[in-house]
Amino acid sequence: MVNERRWLGIIFSLYFLLALGYSLFLPIWEAPDEPAHFHLAWRVARGKSYPTYEHNYETYQPRAYYYAVSLVIRALDQIDPRFSSYYLPPHQPRNLRKPLAMFYWSPENYRLLLGVYSLRWVNILLGAAALWLNWKSFRLLAPERPELRLAALALAALTPQYLHIMSAVSNDAAGTLAGAALFYLAIRFLTEPSALLGLLSVLAALLLPFITKLTVLPVSAGLLAIVAGNWFFSLRSKRWLFYSVLAVLLSAGIFYFLFPQTIQTAWNDVEWRLFSLRRNALTSRYIKAILSQIVWTYWGKVGWIAVGLHAYIVNFLTALGLAGLLLDAARLIKSRKAEPQFNLWIATWVIGIFTIFSVLRNGLATSATQGRFLFPAIGTLSILMIGGWHAILPDRLRHHLPLVVVLLMISCTLILWQLGILPTYFQPFLD
């Protein structure tokens, strides 16, 4: 029998230690879109007008995250404004997607931008909170299988790309936390269905994507489908389905009245990603390239899609993950009557499928799609991938599953550090 408390301590300790390592090894601004994200929070903290799209290409993002983390910058300003100043050294845009630094720091231009590091560390905490909510969902989903829960948590927490993105300045961490919260609400609602929890879930599904990040929308859609389906097939709950529709319309009207620009911008973005196509989107060459990019930036390709794990490691992890998904689907089909949490697993699959489909569809509209857009559903994807392998392993091997996952993911990070991050980004003057 595994010791859950001990394993939880080990997994979260490793998460914090490795995430801190990523935050220190990656020089300032080398995380994806980090200058633009920090600039938004910095403008808010300094009391300046919110920038337009011409001045910051991330302006269309929901604003709540930037207003929240601006409080950290304001607190640093009380100590010394130089710590949180916004400064860009010379940069080379042609280094995008290449294993080269985008920004050139030197002993002459180096500045300790403590505000950037502080926001990186705040995001690490948000990523940890997302993991904790996923853990709570796992306990409801697989109450009798502690080794399955721990292995799934280890996979989510120690995936190199997750550690990298959670230790960078962006609203991805807020979106990941929102996705984990919606996943928990979905599982909790099916475990203890109640009208109040259902309405709360509906409102959360509507609001969280528009105050955190739009990559949460697939998880929201999954949650809404789960709640609506549960109420639709229950005669006593049909009235709550009607009430929730009214609540949705009322909330949408109020939100649009208060924040019309936010809603319009979000709607335009969603419409573009759902219905537009790149000129070469349906060619085999493009599809192969975009699938490779999504997979690579899910497991480990840090910076501006610049430094990644070796292809054979990514292919190995992807093969293991896909096999796990297929095995879990087969398990559910075969043991539908014997699986006590069958409806919970179906809900998990709904959220996972919605998210995967949305990211793949996004790739047909823009080549900027990345695997990190799956992170709002990383809990669902991790437990589905591990679930399949857990189902076919004999009992004597299942107990070792958390250890195997931990060692595998730590090895991937150490390889990425040693062969990718340190050779590319190491700067002796920063010692």
PDB file of N, CA and C in Angstrom, residues 210 214 217 263-277 361-362 365:
ATOM      1  N   PHE A 210     -13.365  34.219 -19.404  1.00  0.00           N
ATOM      2  CA  PHE A 210     -13.316  35.628 -19.779  1.00  0.00           C
ATOM      3  C   PHE A 210     -12.599  36.505 -18.754  1.00  0.00           C
ATOM      4  N   LEU A 214      -8.796  32.491 -22.586  1.00  0.00           N
ATOM      5  CA  LEU A 214      -9.796  31.845 -23.421  1.00  0.00           C
ATOM      6  C   LEU A 214      -9.481  30.375 -23.694  1.00  0.00           C
ATOM      7  N   LEU A 217     -11.981  27.809 -22.393  1.00  0.00           N
ATOM      8  CA  LEU A 217     -13.309  27.611 -22.969  1.00  0.00           C
ATOM      9  C   LEU A 217     -13.668  26.147 -23.239  1.00  0.00           C
ATOM     10  N   ILE A 263     -16.057  41.391 -24.118  1.00  0.00           N
ATOM     11  CA  ILE A 263     -16.899  40.360 -24.722  1.00  0.00           C
ATOM     12  C   ILE A 263     -16.754  40.356 -26.235  1.00  0.00           C
ATOM     13  N   GLN A 264     -16.747  41.543 -26.838  1.00  0.00           N
ATOM     14  CA  GLN A 264     -16.651  41.627 -28.289  1.00  0.00           C
ATOM     15  C   GLN A 264     -15.306  41.101 -28.788  1.00  0.00           C
ATOM     16  N   THR A 265     -14.244  41.468 -28.090  1.00  0.00           N
ATOM     17  CA  THR A 265     -12.920  40.995 -28.472  1.00  0.00           C
ATOM     18  C   THR A 265     -12.821  39.473 -28.335  1.00  0.00           C
ATOM     19  N   ALA A 266     -13.350  38.955 -27.221  1.00  0.00           N
ATOM     20  CA  ALA A 266     -13.317  37.509 -27.000  1.00  0.00           C
ATOM     21  C   ALA A 266     -14.140  36.776 -28.056  1.00  0.00           C
ATOM     22  N   TRP A 267     -15.301  37.304 -28.372  1.00  0.00           N
ATOM     23  CA  TRP A 267     -16.159  36.671 -29.371  1.00  0.00           C
ATOM     24  C   TRP A 267     -15.479  36.653 -30.740  1.00  0.00           C
ATOM     25  N   ASN A 268     -14.876  37.763 -31.114  1.00  0.00           N
ATOM     26  CA  ASN A 268     -14.174  37.823 -32.398  1.00  0.00           C
ATOM     27  C   ASN A 268     -13.037  36.799 -32.447  1.00  0.00           C
ATOM     28  N   ASP A 269     -12.330  36.657 -31.319  1.00  0.00           N
ATOM     29  CA  ASP A 269     -11.210  35.712 -31.272  1.00  0.00           C
ATOM     30  C   ASP A 269     -11.710  34.274 -31.392  1.00  0.00           C
ATOM     31  N   VAL A 270     -12.786  33.957 -30.665  1.00  0.00           N
ATOM     32  CA  VAL A 270     -13.343  32.606 -30.716  1.00  0.00           C
ATOM     33  C   VAL A 270     -13.883  32.316 -32.118  1.00  0.00           C
ATOM     34  N   GLU A 271     -14.580  33.279 -32.696  1.00  0.00           N
ATOM     35  CA  GLU A 271     -15.146  33.094 -34.033  1.00  0.00           C
ATOM     36  C   GLU A 271     -14.046  32.837 -35.063  1.00  0.00           C
ATOM     37  N   TRP A 272     -12.960  33.594 -34.956  1.00  0.00           N
ATOM     38  CA  TRP A 272     -11.847  33.421 -35.884  1.00  0.00           C
ATOM     39  C   TRP A 272     -11.236  32.030 -35.749  1.00  0.00           C
ATOM     40  N   ARG A 273     -11.020  31.597 -34.511  1.00  0.00           N
ATOM     41  CA  ARG A 273     -10.364  30.311 -34.297  1.00  0.00           C
ATOM     42  C   ARG A 273     -11.263  29.129 -34.662  1.00  0.00           C
ATOM     43  N   LEU A 274     -12.579  29.298 -34.585  1.00  0.00           N
ATOM     44  CA  LEU A 274     -13.501  28.207 -34.878  1.00  0.00           C
ATOM     45  C   LEU A 274     -13.816  28.068 -36.364  1.00  0.00           C
ATOM     46  N   PHE A 275     -13.872  29.184 -37.072  1.00  0.00           N
ATOM     47  CA  PHE A 275     -14.417  29.136 -38.426  1.00  0.00           C
ATOM     48  C   PHE A 275     -13.441  29.523 -39.526  1.00  0.00           C
ATOM     49  N   SER A 276     -12.273  30.013 -39.182  1.00  0.00           N
ATOM     50  CA  SER A 276     -11.323  30.395 -40.224  1.00  0.00           C
ATOM     51  C   SER A 276     -10.340  29.257 -40.495  1.00  0.00           C
ATOM     52  N   LEU A 277      -9.720  29.305 -41.673  1.00  0.00           N
ATOM     53  CA  LEU A 277      -8.718  28.315 -42.058  1.00  0.00           C
ATOM     54  C   LEU A 277      -7.525  29.025 -42.687  1.00  0.00           C
ATOM     55  N   ARG A 361      -8.229  22.154 -33.695  1.00  0.00           N
ATOM     56  CA  ARG A 361      -8.948  23.067 -34.591  1.00  0.00           C
ATOM     57  C   ARG A 361      -8.268  24.420 -34.638  1.00  0.00           C
ATOM     58  N   ASN A 362      -7.747  24.877 -33.529  1.00  0.00           N
ATOM     59  CA  ASN A 362      -7.026  26.136 -33.487  1.00  0.00           C
ATOM     60  C   ASN A 362      -5.804  26.095 -34.400  1.00  0.00           C
ATOM     61  N   ALA A 365      -6.371  27.270 -37.859  1.00  0.00           N
ATOM     62  CA  ALA A 365      -6.568  28.714 -38.043  1.00  0.00           C
ATOM     63  C   ALA A 365      -5.269  29.492 -37.910  1.00  0.00           C
TER      64      ALA A 365
END
